PDB file of C-alpha atoms in Angstrom:
ATOM      1  CA  MET A   1     142.906  35.734 -64.953  1.00 40.00           C
ATOM      2  CA  LYS A   2     140.961  36.106 -61.603  1.00 40.00           C
ATOM      3  CA  HIS A   3     140.594  32.813 -59.722  1.00 44.00           C
ATOM      4  CA  ARG A   4     137.421  31.979 -57.215  1.00 48.00           C
ATOM      5  CA  ALA A   5     138.154  31.731 -53.773  1.00 55.00           C
ATOM      6  CA  ASP A   6     138.753  28.614 -51.649  1.00 68.00           C
ATOM      7  CA  ASP A   7     135.987  27.902 -48.916  1.00 75.00           C
ATOM      8  CA  ALA A   8     138.425  28.818 -45.838  1.00 78.00           C
ATOM      9  CA  ASP A   9     139.583  32.192 -47.757  1.00 81.00           C
ATOM     10  CA  LEU A  10     135.745  32.986 -48.773  1.00 87.00           C
ATOM     11  CA  LEU A  11     134.596  32.456 -45.198  1.00 87.00           C
ATOM     12  CA  VAL A  12     137.250  34.704 -43.766  1.00 85.00           C
ATOM     13  CA  ILE A  13     135.790  37.659 -46.138  1.00 89.00           C
ATOM     14  CA  ILE A  14     132.238  36.960 -45.251  1.00 89.00           C
ATOM     15  CA  VAL A  15     132.377  36.564 -41.909  1.00 89.00           C
ATOM     16  CA  LEU A  16     134.573  40.111 -41.672  1.00 87.00           C
ATOM     17  CA  SER A  17     132.406  42.075 -43.696  1.00 88.00           C
ATOM     18  CA  GLY A  18     129.135  40.510 -42.130  1.00 86.00           C
ATOM     19  CA  ALA A  19     130.399  41.220 -38.674  1.00 88.00           C
ATOM     20  CA  ILE A  20     131.604  44.556 -39.460  1.00 88.00           C
ATOM     21  CA  THR A  21     128.359  45.676 -41.237  1.00 87.00           C
ATOM     22  CA  LEU A  22     126.645  44.107 -37.930  1.00 88.00           C
ATOM     23  CA  GLY A  23     128.930  46.101 -35.946  1.00 88.00           C
ATOM     24  CA  ILE A  24     128.401  49.496 -37.634  1.00 90.00           C
ATOM     25  CA  LEU A  25     124.652  49.145 -37.690  1.00 92.00           C
ATOM     26  CA  PRO A  26     123.823  49.911 -33.883  1.00 93.00           C
ATOM     27  CA  PHE A  27     126.188  53.042 -34.192  1.00 91.00           C
ATOM     28  CA  VAL A  28     124.558  54.355 -37.183  1.00 93.00           C
ATOM     29  CA  VAL A  29     121.052  54.671 -35.146  1.00 94.00           C
ATOM     30  CA  ILE A  30     123.072  56.191 -32.122  1.00 94.00           C
ATOM     31  CA  ARG A  31     124.518  59.223 -34.101  1.00 91.00           C
ATOM     32  CA  PHE A  32     121.307  59.500 -35.641  1.00 94.00           C
ATOM     33  CA  ILE A  33     119.633  59.594 -32.558  1.00 95.00           C
ATOM     34  CA  ALA A  34     122.069  62.179 -31.372  1.00 94.00           C
ATOM     35  CA  SER A  35     121.995  64.120 -34.283  1.00 94.00           C
ATOM     36  CA  ASP A  36     126.008  63.540 -34.947  1.00 93.00           C
ATOM     37  CA  TRP A  37     125.586  64.286 -38.870  1.00 94.00           C
ATOM     38  CA  PRO A  38     129.201  63.919 -39.430  1.00 93.00           C
ATOM     39  CA  VAL A  39     130.082  60.761 -38.040  1.00 92.00           C
ATOM     40  CA  PHE A  40     126.395  59.436 -38.907  1.00 94.00           C
ATOM     41  CA  PHE A  41     127.043  59.612 -42.290  1.00 95.00           C
ATOM     42  CA  LEU A  42     130.361  58.162 -42.137  1.00 93.00           C
ATOM     43  CA  ASP A  43     129.148  55.159 -40.679  1.00 92.00           C
ATOM     44  CA  VAL A  44     126.239  55.011 -43.077  1.00 95.00           C
ATOM     45  CA  PHE A  45     128.898  55.005 -46.044  1.00 94.00           C
ATOM     46  CA  ALA A  46     130.853  52.369 -44.138  1.00 93.00           C
ATOM     47  CA  LEU A  47     127.690  50.249 -43.725  1.00 93.00           C
ATOM     48  CA  VAL A  48     126.769  50.298 -47.411  1.00 94.00           C
ATOM     49  CA  ILE A  49     130.245  49.633 -48.398  1.00 93.00           C
ATOM     50  CA  ASN A  50     130.658  46.591 -46.181  1.00 90.00           C
ATOM     51  CA  LEU A  51     126.985  45.409 -47.436  1.00 91.00           C
ATOM     52  CA  ALA A  52     127.898  45.746 -50.659  1.00 92.00           C
ATOM     53  CA  MET A  53     131.519  43.904 -50.468  1.00 91.00           C
ATOM     54  CA  PHE A  54     129.352  40.910 -48.415  1.00 90.00           C
ATOM     55  CA  LEU A  55     127.047  40.793 -51.090  1.00 91.00           C
ATOM     56  CA  TYR A  56     129.496  40.733 -54.108  1.00 91.00           C
ATOM     57  CA  VAL A  57     131.992  37.922 -52.033  1.00 90.00           C
ATOM     58  CA  LEU A  58     128.828  35.682 -51.531  1.00 88.00           C
ATOM     59  CA  ILE A  59     127.438  36.117 -54.742  1.00 90.00           C
ATOM     60  CA  THR A  60     130.341  36.052 -56.886  1.00 89.00           C
ATOM     61  CA  ARG A  61     132.518  34.102 -54.757  1.00 87.00           C
ATOM     62  CA  ARG A  62     135.186  36.431 -55.387  1.00 88.00           C
ATOM     63  CA  THR A  63     137.991  37.877 -52.791  1.00 90.00           C
ATOM     64  CA  THR A  64     140.674  40.199 -53.997  1.00 90.00           C
ATOM     65  CA  LEU A  65     138.275  43.211 -54.353  1.00 92.00           C
ATOM     66  CA  ALA A  66     136.798  42.782 -51.305  1.00 92.00           C
ATOM     67  CA  ARG A  67     139.715  42.457 -49.580  1.00 93.00           C
ATOM     68  CA  TRP A  68     141.489  45.651 -50.987  1.00 94.00           C
ATOM     69  CA  GLY A  69     137.769  47.462 -50.680  1.00 93.00           C
ATOM     70  CA  ILE A  70     137.413  46.514 -46.871  1.00 94.00           C
ATOM     71  CA  SER A  71     140.898  47.278 -45.886  1.00 94.00           C
ATOM     72  CA  ALA A  72     141.122  50.754 -47.464  1.00 94.00           C
ATOM     73  CA  LEU A  73     137.564  51.263 -46.007  1.00 93.00           C
ATOM     74  CA  CYS A  74     138.945  50.145 -42.338  1.00 91.00           C
ATOM     75  CA  VAL A  75     141.958  52.334 -42.947  1.00 93.00           C
ATOM     76  CA  SER A  76     139.879  55.495 -44.188  1.00 94.00           C
ATOM     77  CA  VAL A  77     137.068  55.248 -41.993  1.00 92.00           C
ATOM     78  CA  MET A  78     138.756  55.049 -38.790  1.00 92.00           C
ATOM     79  CA  THR A  79     141.168  57.972 -39.502  1.00 93.00           C
ATOM     80  CA  VAL A  80     138.358  60.451 -40.285  1.00 94.00           C
ATOM     81  CA  THR A  81     136.720  58.767 -36.996  1.00 92.00           C
ATOM     82  CA  ILE A  82     139.775  59.732 -35.074  1.00 92.00           C
ATOM     83  CA  TYR A  83     140.216  62.972 -36.801  1.00 93.00           C
ATOM     84  CA  LEU A  84     136.194  63.801 -35.848  1.00 92.00           C
ATOM     85  CA  LYS A  85     136.104  62.663 -32.567  1.00 90.00           C
ATOM     86  CA  GLY A  86     139.374  62.197 -31.388  1.00 91.00           C
ATOM     87  CA  ALA A  87     140.678  60.217 -28.567  1.00 92.00           C
ATOM     88  CA  GLU A  88     137.336  58.379 -27.168  1.00 88.00           C
ATOM     89  CA  ASN A  89     137.432  56.532 -30.285  1.00 88.00           C
ATOM     90  CA  ILE A  90     141.318  55.188 -29.679  1.00 91.00           C
ATOM     91  CA  PHE A  91     140.118  51.909 -28.887  1.00 91.00           C
ATOM     92  CA  TRP A  92     138.571  51.016 -32.788  1.00 89.00           C
ATOM     93  CA  VAL A  93     142.138  51.665 -33.966  1.00 93.00           C
ATOM     94  CA  TYR A  94     142.753  47.870 -32.477  1.00 94.00           C
ATOM     95  CA  PRO A  95     140.202  45.569 -34.285  1.00 92.00           C
ATOM     96  CA  ALA A  96     141.014  47.873 -37.465  1.00 91.00           C
ATOM     97  CA  LEU A  97     144.419  46.996 -37.032  1.00 93.00           C
ATOM     98  CA  THR A  98     143.801  43.099 -36.499  1.00 94.00           C
ATOM     99  CA  SER A  99     141.516  42.978 -39.818  1.00 92.00           C
ATOM    100  CA  LEU A 100     144.139  44.225 -41.851  1.00 95.00           C
ATOM    101  CA  PHE A 101     146.330  41.283 -41.133  1.00 95.00           C
ATOM    102  CA  PHE A 102     143.300  38.539 -42.244  1.00 91.00           C
ATOM    103  CA  LEU A 103     142.300  40.798 -45.121  1.00 93.00           C
ATOM    104  CA  LEU A 104     145.758  41.154 -46.855  1.00 94.00           C
ATOM    105  CA  ARG A 105     148.951  39.971 -47.111  1.00 93.00           C
ATOM    106  CA  PRO A 106     151.448  40.735 -44.298  1.00 95.00           C
ATOM    107  CA  VAL A 107     153.620  42.852 -45.819  1.00 95.00           C
ATOM    108  CA  TYR A 108     150.717  44.898 -47.447  1.00 96.00           C
ATOM    109  CA  ALA A 109     149.279  44.842 -43.910  1.00 96.00           C
ATOM    110  CA  VAL A 110     151.969  45.945 -42.298  1.00 96.00           C
ATOM    111  CA  ILE A 111     152.318  49.110 -44.890  1.00 96.00           C
ATOM    112  CA  SER A 112     148.993  49.762 -44.400  1.00 95.00           C
ATOM    113  CA  SER A 113     148.629  49.514 -40.707  1.00 95.00           C
ATOM    114  CA  SER A 114     151.763  51.425 -40.162  1.00 96.00           C
ATOM    115  CA  LEU A 115     150.717  54.581 -42.508  1.00 95.00           C
ATOM    116  CA  PHE A 116     147.495  54.234 -40.106  1.00 95.00           C
ATOM    117  CA  LEU A 117     149.136  54.063 -37.074  1.00 95.00           C
ATOM    118  CA  ILE A 118     151.576  57.130 -37.817  1.00 95.00           C
ATOM    119  CA  SER A 119     148.308  59.549 -39.229  1.00 94.00           C
ATOM    120  CA  SER A 120     146.545  58.278 -35.800  1.00 93.00           C
ATOM    121  CA  THR A 121     149.504  59.285 -33.590  1.00 94.00           C
ATOM    122  CA  ILE A 122     149.736  62.800 -35.228  1.00 94.00           C
ATOM    123  CA  MET A 123     145.959  63.665 -34.735  1.00 94.00           C
ATOM    124  CA  LEU A 124     146.143  62.414 -31.068  1.00 93.00           C
ATOM    125  CA  TRP A 125     149.318  63.465 -30.205  1.00 93.00           C
ATOM    126  CA  PRO A 126     147.324  67.033 -28.807  1.00 93.00           C
ATOM    127  CA  GLN A 127     144.994  65.086 -27.040  1.00 93.00           C
ATOM    128  CA  LEU A 128     146.921  62.661 -24.760  1.00 93.00           C
ATOM    129  CA  THR A 129     148.975  62.922 -22.115  1.00 94.00           C
ATOM    130  CA  ALA A 130     152.795  61.826 -22.467  1.00 94.00           C
ATOM    131  CA  LEU A 131     151.895  58.559 -20.598  1.00 95.00           C
ATOM    132  CA  THR A 132     148.632  57.942 -22.506  1.00 94.00           C
ATOM    133  CA  LEU A 133     150.401  58.166 -25.934  1.00 94.00           C
ATOM    134  CA  ALA A 134     153.457  56.019 -24.673  1.00 95.00           C
ATOM    135  CA  GLN A 135     151.258  53.657 -23.767  1.00 95.00           C
ATOM    136  CA  PHE A 136     149.103  53.449 -27.203  1.00 95.00           C
ATOM    137  CA  LEU A 137     151.809  53.434 -29.048  1.00 95.00           C
ATOM    138  CA  VAL A 138     153.620  50.654 -27.120  1.00 96.00           C
ATOM    139  CA  THR A 139     150.296  48.472 -27.105  1.00 96.00           C
ATOM    140  CA  SER A 140     149.277  49.421 -30.815  1.00 96.00           C
ATOM    141  CA  SER A 141     153.041  48.542 -32.237  1.00 96.00           C
ATOM    142  CA  SER A 142     153.228  45.421 -30.192  1.00 96.00           C
ATOM    143  CA  THR A 143     149.592  44.385 -31.829  1.00 96.00           C
ATOM    144  CA  LEU A 144     150.628  44.995 -35.251  1.00 96.00           C
ATOM    145  CA  MET A 145     153.819  43.092 -34.774  1.00 96.00           C
ATOM    146  CA  PHE A 146     151.867  40.179 -33.058  1.00 96.00           C
ATOM    147  CA  CYS A 147     149.684  40.104 -35.872  1.00 96.00           C
ATOM    148  CA  PHE A 148     152.526  40.168 -38.483  1.00 96.00           C
ATOM    149  CA  ALA A 149     154.484  37.324 -37.271  1.00 96.00           C
ATOM    150  CA  PHE A 150     151.199  35.677 -36.717  1.00 95.00           C
ATOM    151  CA  SER A 151     149.622  36.361 -40.273  1.00 94.00           C
ATOM    152  CA  TYR A 152     153.384  35.926 -41.838  1.00 94.00           C
ATOM    153  CA  ARG A 153     153.284  31.968 -40.256  1.00 94.00           C
ATOM    154  CA  MET A 154     149.975  31.172 -41.256  1.00 91.00           C
ATOM    155  CA  ARG A 155     150.823  32.392 -44.972  1.00 90.00           C
ATOM    156  CA  GLN A 156     153.691  30.252 -45.142  1.00 92.00           C
ATOM    157  CA  GLN A 157     151.974  27.263 -43.915  1.00 92.00           C
ATOM    158  CA  LYS A 158     149.252  27.741 -46.195  1.00 86.00           C
ATOM    159  CA  ASP A 159     151.766  27.817 -49.019  1.00 88.00           C
ATOM    160  CA  GLU A 160     153.053  24.686 -48.070  1.00 90.00           C
ATOM    161  CA  LEU A 161     150.200  23.016 -47.529  1.00 89.00           C
ATOM    162  CA  ASN A 162     148.729  23.936 -50.809  1.00 87.00           C
ATOM    163  CA  ASN A 163     152.164  22.874 -52.601  1.00 89.00           C
ATOM    164  CA  LEU A 164     151.857  19.359 -51.254  1.00 89.00           C
ATOM    165  CA  ALA A 165     147.975  19.376 -52.423  1.00 90.00           C
ATOM    166  CA  THR A 166     149.117  20.786 -55.861  1.00 93.00           C
ATOM    167  CA  HIS A 167     152.515  19.033 -56.419  1.00 95.00           C
ATOM    168  CA  ASP A 168     153.820  15.645 -56.765  1.00 96.00           C
ATOM    169  CA  ALA A 169     156.385  14.704 -53.778  1.00 93.00           C
ATOM    170  CA  LEU A 170     158.825  12.601 -56.303  1.00 95.00           C
ATOM    171  CA  THR A 171     158.945  14.649 -59.357  1.00 95.00           C
ATOM    172  CA  GLY A 172     158.004  18.162 -58.089  1.00 95.00           C
ATOM    173  CA  VAL A 173     155.936  18.943 -61.120  1.00 97.00           C
ATOM    174  CA  ALA A 174     152.116  19.530 -60.538  1.00 97.00           C
ATOM    175  CA  ASN A 175     149.712  16.903 -59.915  1.00 96.00           C
ATOM    176  CA  ARG A 176     146.529  15.463 -61.050  1.00 95.00           C
ATOM    177  CA  ARG A 177     144.631  17.836 -58.950  1.00 94.00           C
ATOM    178  CA  ALA A 178     146.544  20.663 -60.442  1.00 96.00           C
ATOM    179  CA  LEU A 179     145.866  19.514 -63.923  1.00 97.00           C
ATOM    180  CA  GLU A 180     142.343  19.316 -63.879  1.00 96.00           C
ATOM    181  CA  GLU A 181     141.881  22.922 -62.467  1.00 94.00           C
ATOM    182  CA  THR A 182     144.173  24.164 -64.861  1.00 96.00           C
ATOM    183  CA  LEU A 183     142.466  22.200 -67.621  1.00 97.00           C
ATOM    184  CA  LEU A 184     138.767  23.777 -66.314  1.00 95.00           C
ATOM    185  CA  SER A 185     140.846  27.418 -66.064  1.00 95.00           C
ATOM    186  CA  ILE A 186     141.805  26.853 -69.827  1.00 96.00           C
ATOM    187  CA  ILE A 187     138.462  25.922 -70.939  1.00 96.00           C
ATOM    188  CA  GLU A 188     136.638  29.197 -69.202  1.00 95.00           C
ATOM    189  CA  ARG A 189     139.337  31.376 -70.794  1.00 94.00           C
ATOM    190  CA  ILE A 190     138.958  29.840 -74.239  1.00 96.00           C
ATOM    191  CA  THR A 191     135.116  30.066 -73.848  1.00 94.00           C
ATOM    192  CA  ARG A 192     135.108  33.940 -73.258  1.00 93.00           C
ATOM    193  CA  HIS A 193     138.038  34.042 -76.019  1.00 94.00           C
ATOM    194  CA  PRO A 194     137.318  31.760 -78.563  1.00 93.00           C
ATOM    195  CA  SER A 195     140.273  32.877 -80.929  1.00 93.00           C
ATOM    196  CA  GLN A 196     142.797  31.430 -78.594  1.00 95.00           C
ATOM    197  CA  ARG A 197     144.364  27.874 -78.442  1.00 96.00           C
ATOM    198  CA  ALA A 198     145.545  25.200 -76.227  1.00 97.00           C
ATOM    199  CA  SER A 199     146.578  21.616 -76.488  1.00 98.00           C
ATOM    200  CA  LEU A 200     147.679  18.832 -74.381  1.00 96.00           C
ATOM    201  CA  LEU A 201     150.246  16.102 -74.850  1.00 98.00           C
ATOM    202  CA  MET A 202     149.663  12.767 -73.000  1.00 98.00           C
ATOM    203  CA  ILE A 203     152.814  10.998 -72.225  1.00 98.00           C
ATOM    204  CA  ASP A 204     153.618   7.509 -71.142  1.00 97.00           C
ATOM    205  CA  LEU A 205     157.322   6.264 -70.336  1.00 96.00           C
ATOM    206  CA  ASP A 206     157.718   3.226 -72.525  1.00 94.00           C
ATOM    207  CA  LYS A 207     157.887  -0.249 -70.815  1.00 91.00           C
ATOM    208  CA  PHE A 208     158.620   1.595 -67.210  1.00 92.00           C
ATOM    209  CA  LYS A 209     157.255  -1.559 -65.526  1.00 92.00           C
ATOM    210  CA  SER A 210     159.936  -3.937 -67.018  1.00 91.00           C
ATOM    211  CA  ILE A 211     162.956  -0.862 -66.038  1.00 89.00           C
ATOM    212  CA  ASN A 212     161.164  -0.761 -62.645  1.00 89.00           C
ATOM    213  CA  ASP A 213     161.547  -4.848 -62.374  1.00 89.00           C
ATOM    214  CA  ALA A 214     164.751  -5.214 -63.378  1.00 88.00           C
ATOM    215  CA  HIS A 215     166.968  -2.267 -62.057  1.00 88.00           C
ATOM    216  CA  GLY A 216     164.300  -1.216 -58.428  1.00 90.00           C
ATOM    217  CA  HIS A 217     162.228   1.311 -57.665  1.00 90.00           C
ATOM    218  CA  ALA A 218     165.265   3.297 -56.692  1.00 91.00           C
ATOM    219  CA  THR A 219     166.425   3.284 -60.581  1.00 90.00           C
ATOM    220  CA  GLY A 220     162.742   3.885 -61.395  1.00 92.00           C
ATOM    221  CA  ASP A 221     162.197   6.809 -59.177  1.00 93.00           C
ATOM    222  CA  ALA A 222     165.595   8.234 -60.558  1.00 91.00           C
ATOM    223  CA  LEU A 223     164.278   7.640 -64.152  1.00 92.00           C
ATOM    224  CA  LEU A 224     161.165   9.841 -63.351  1.00 94.00           C
ATOM    225  CA  VAL A 225     162.903  12.714 -61.591  1.00 94.00           C
ATOM    226  CA  HIS A 226     164.968  12.544 -64.574  1.00 92.00           C
ATOM    227  CA  PHE A 227     162.538  12.496 -67.238  1.00 94.00           C
ATOM    228  CA  ALA A 228     160.358  15.151 -65.416  1.00 95.00           C
ATOM    229  CA  ASN A 229     163.509  17.530 -65.120  1.00 94.00           C
ATOM    230  CA  THR A 230     164.529  17.073 -68.732  1.00 94.00           C
ATOM    231  CA  VAL A 231     161.138  17.786 -69.999  1.00 96.00           C
ATOM    232  CA  ARG A 232     160.529  20.972 -68.034  1.00 94.00           C
ATOM    233  CA  GLN A 233     163.816  22.461 -69.407  1.00 94.00           C
ATOM    234  CA  ARG A 234     162.290  22.287 -72.364  1.00 94.00           C
ATOM    235  CA  LEU A 235     158.957  24.038 -71.845  1.00 96.00           C
ATOM    236  CA  ARG A 236     158.067  27.803 -72.293  1.00 94.00           C
ATOM    237  CA  ALA A 237     157.046  29.704 -68.901  1.00 93.00           C
ATOM    238  CA  SER A 238     153.332  29.369 -70.182  1.00 93.00           C
ATOM    239  CA  ASP A 239     153.260  25.543 -70.467  1.00 96.00           C
ATOM    240  CA  GLY A 240     152.955  22.955 -67.330  1.00 96.00           C
ATOM    241  CA  ILE A 241     153.975  19.467 -66.923  1.00 97.00           C
ATOM    242  CA  TYR A 242     151.758  17.247 -64.348  1.00 98.00           C
ATOM    243  CA  ARG A 243     151.971  13.919 -63.507  1.00 97.00           C
ATOM    244  CA  TYR A 244     148.977  11.846 -64.102  1.00 96.00           C
ATOM    245  CA  GLY A 245     149.762   8.698 -62.878  1.00 91.00           C
ATOM    246  CA  GLY A 246     152.397   6.318 -62.308  1.00 91.00           C
ATOM    247  CA  GLU A 247     154.760   6.569 -65.460  1.00 95.00           C
ATOM    248  CA  GLU A 248     151.933   9.140 -67.226  1.00 97.00           C
ATOM    249  CA  PHE A 249     152.535  12.595 -67.454  1.00 98.00           C
ATOM    250  CA  VAL A 250     150.521  15.370 -69.243  1.00 98.00           C
ATOM    251  CA  VAL A 251     151.693  18.587 -70.568  1.00 98.00           C
ATOM    252  CA  ILE A 252     149.673  21.418 -71.456  1.00 98.00           C
ATOM    253  CA  ALA A 253     150.499  23.815 -73.907  1.00 97.00           C
ATOM    254  CA  GLU A 254     148.701  27.573 -74.209  1.00 95.00           C
ATOM    255  CA  ASN A 255     148.271  29.314 -77.253  1.00 94.00           C
ATOM    256  CA  THR A 256     149.742  26.319 -79.359  1.00 96.00           C
ATOM    257  CA  SER A 257     147.428  24.629 -82.082  1.00 96.00           C
ATOM    258  CA  LEU A 258     147.747  20.829 -82.703  1.00 97.00           C
ATOM    259  CA  ASP A 259     150.702  21.143 -85.488  1.00 97.00           C
ATOM    260  CA  GLU A 260     152.922  23.347 -83.059  1.00 97.00           C
ATOM    261  CA  ALA A 261     152.157  20.758 -80.267  1.00 97.00           C
ATOM    262  CA  ALA A 262     153.127  18.002 -82.496  1.00 97.00           C
ATOM    263  CA  ILE A 263     156.427  19.640 -83.142  1.00 97.00           C
ATOM    264  CA  LEU A 264     156.716  19.905 -79.305  1.00 97.00           C
ATOM    265  CA  ALA A 265     155.681  16.548 -78.661  1.00 97.00           C
ATOM    266  CA  GLU A 266     158.883  15.123 -81.100  1.00 97.00           C
ATOM    267  CA  SER A 267     160.864  17.411 -79.662  1.00 97.00           C
ATOM    268  CA  LEU A 268     160.153  15.906 -76.403  1.00 97.00           C
ATOM    269  CA  ARG A 269     160.591  12.429 -77.530  1.00 96.00           C
ATOM    270  CA  VAL A 270     163.948  13.128 -79.274  1.00 95.00           C
ATOM    271  CA  ALA A 271     165.137  14.872 -76.103  1.00 94.00           C
ATOM    272  CA  VAL A 272     164.386  11.879 -73.733  1.00 94.00           C
ATOM    273  CA  GLN A 273     165.497   9.295 -75.858  1.00 92.00           C
ATOM    274  CA  GLU A 274     169.027  11.172 -76.394  1.00 90.00           C
ATOM    275  CA  ASN A 275     169.462  11.922 -72.330  1.00 85.00           C
ATOM    276  CA  MET A 276     169.880   8.426 -70.886  1.00 72.00           C
ATOM    277  CA  LEU A 277     170.138   8.783 -67.056  1.00 69.00           C
ATOM    278  CA  LEU A 278     172.700   5.697 -66.525  1.00 68.00           C
ATOM    279  CA  GLU A 279     174.401   3.421 -69.226  1.00 64.00           C
ATOM    280  CA  GLY A 280     172.319   0.473 -70.400  1.00 71.00           C
ATOM    281  CA  ILE A 281     168.913   1.701 -69.587  1.00 82.00           C
ATOM    282  CA  GLU A 282     167.258   3.307 -72.533  1.00 84.00           C
ATOM    283  CA  LEU A 283     164.219   5.664 -71.875  1.00 89.00           C
ATOM    284  CA  THR A 284     161.720   6.289 -74.677  1.00 93.00           C
ATOM    285  CA  ILE A 285     158.199   7.890 -74.379  1.00 96.00           C
ATOM    286  CA  SER A 286     155.101   7.665 -76.511  1.00 97.00           C
ATOM    287  CA  VAL A 287     152.971  10.776 -76.822  1.00 98.00           C
ATOM    288  CA  GLY A 288     149.352  11.472 -77.500  1.00 97.00           C
ATOM    289  CA  VAL A 289     148.296  14.921 -78.727  1.00 98.00           C
ATOM    290  CA  ALA A 290     145.304  16.769 -78.518  1.00 97.00           C
ATOM    291  CA  GLU A 291     143.884  20.247 -79.253  1.00 98.00           C
ATOM    292  CA  TYR A 292     140.742  21.380 -77.151  1.00 97.00           C
ATOM    293  CA  ILE A 293     137.389  21.873 -79.103  1.00 96.00           C
ATOM    294  CA  ALA A 294     135.372  24.305 -78.346  1.00 94.00           C
ATOM    295  CA  GLY A 295     132.676  23.069 -76.287  1.00 94.00           C
ATOM    296  CA  GLU A 296     133.953  19.819 -75.136  1.00 96.00           C
ATOM    297  CA  SER A 297     134.667  19.027 -71.604  1.00 96.00           C
ATOM    298  CA  SER A 298     138.004  18.633 -70.033  1.00 96.00           C
ATOM    299  CA  TYR A 299     137.338  14.719 -69.349  1.00 96.00           C
ATOM    300  CA  ARG A 300     136.792  14.572 -73.361  1.00 97.00           C
ATOM    301  CA  TRP A 301     139.933  16.375 -74.095  1.00 97.00           C
ATOM    302  CA  LEU A 302     141.938  14.185 -71.848  1.00 97.00           C
ATOM    303  CA  GLU A 303     139.979  10.984 -73.461  1.00 97.00           C
ATOM    304  CA  ARG A 304     141.335  12.092 -76.934  1.00 97.00           C
ATOM    305  CA  ALA A 305     144.694  12.680 -75.857  1.00 97.00           C
ATOM    306  CA  ASP A 306     144.507   9.353 -74.240  1.00 97.00           C
ATOM    307  CA  MET A 307     143.200   7.579 -77.692  1.00 97.00           C
ATOM    308  CA  ALA A 308     146.146   9.019 -79.582  1.00 97.00           C
ATOM    309  CA  LEU A 309     148.298   7.955 -77.142  1.00 97.00           C
ATOM    310  CA  TYR A 310     146.853   4.064 -77.099  1.00 96.00           C
ATOM    311  CA  ARG A 311     147.576   4.600 -81.370  1.00 96.00           C
ATOM    312  CA  ALA A 312     151.036   5.714 -80.471  1.00 95.00           C
ATOM    313  CA  LYS A 313     151.675   2.149 -77.875  1.00 93.00           C
ATOM    314  CA  GLU A 314     149.896  -0.093 -80.510  1.00 93.00           C
ATOM    315  CA  THR A 315     152.403   1.115 -83.373  1.00 90.00           C
ATOM    316  CA  GLY A 316     155.842  -0.075 -81.377  1.00 88.00           C
ATOM    317  CA  ARG A 317     155.826   2.989 -78.642  1.00 91.00           C
ATOM    318  CA  ASN A 318     158.604   5.611 -79.078  1.00 94.00           C
ATOM    319  CA  VAL A 319     156.537   7.723 -81.447  1.00 96.00           C
ATOM    320  CA  CYS A 320     154.121  10.589 -81.300  1.00 97.00           C
ATOM    321  CA  PHE A 321     150.232  10.418 -82.315  1.00 96.00           C
ATOM    322  CA  THR A 322     147.691  13.503 -82.711  1.00 95.00           C
ATOM    323  CA  GLY A 323     144.234  13.069 -81.854  1.00 84.00           C
TER     324      GLY A 323
END
């Protein structure tokens, strides 16, 4: 499934594609005036493709295709330009190398830029003195390594921040923000493919406040972690568990009907009851189950599961209800 890019990612692609388009435009005019037709048509081709990528990202807010398209364009156009014009275009190698690390993951950028450097070196070899060639290889390789180190570190920091933003620090499961994004994604998918199904389980830890008050917050935190691990071990790879707030959790079961979700809920209820963390502390859960109904919002879907959970708690807890 394709996902829309975040604002920072989108801005990078729009700025790069827009800057490349504006940067090529004067050279199109210069090549035309000079009647340098091979490079003129090459620049026009690059201009049109970059402009198309710019408009595509601006309208669809999707960046994956644009990343690979602009990267391939940078490498191919620069390779052909060096082949046609030789060493006079050697300085364009450096911005081309740098742009690859903004567009692609570090490992893909290293592979692409290394192949680009090898092909450029082979073409420039007969045209440069030994000293100039050595300078080119050292400076271009250094640029590549510096870009890789910077890109790798930035990617690592981005992943860490994303993990902090979408996961609960205590239990390690996804948080409410991630839940909302997942629900919208599922609804979008089911809207496109009505035959698919999905159900969610709203889970509340019974009398958790009393356990917290009687045994302390450290024990309460340990119970939450133990509960999350118990549930996570019994879910499929396609399912997910999210901390909704306090002692409430949500499980999303994709491609699962209401009856199948009810069976899952009961199995989780039994598993939690039978897997006590500490002697003398009995942890049970109440579960509300709801299958997605075409046309409803994510809030309505959650509300129906919450109403089923309320009925489960009203009947004495440690039970599952469908809504």
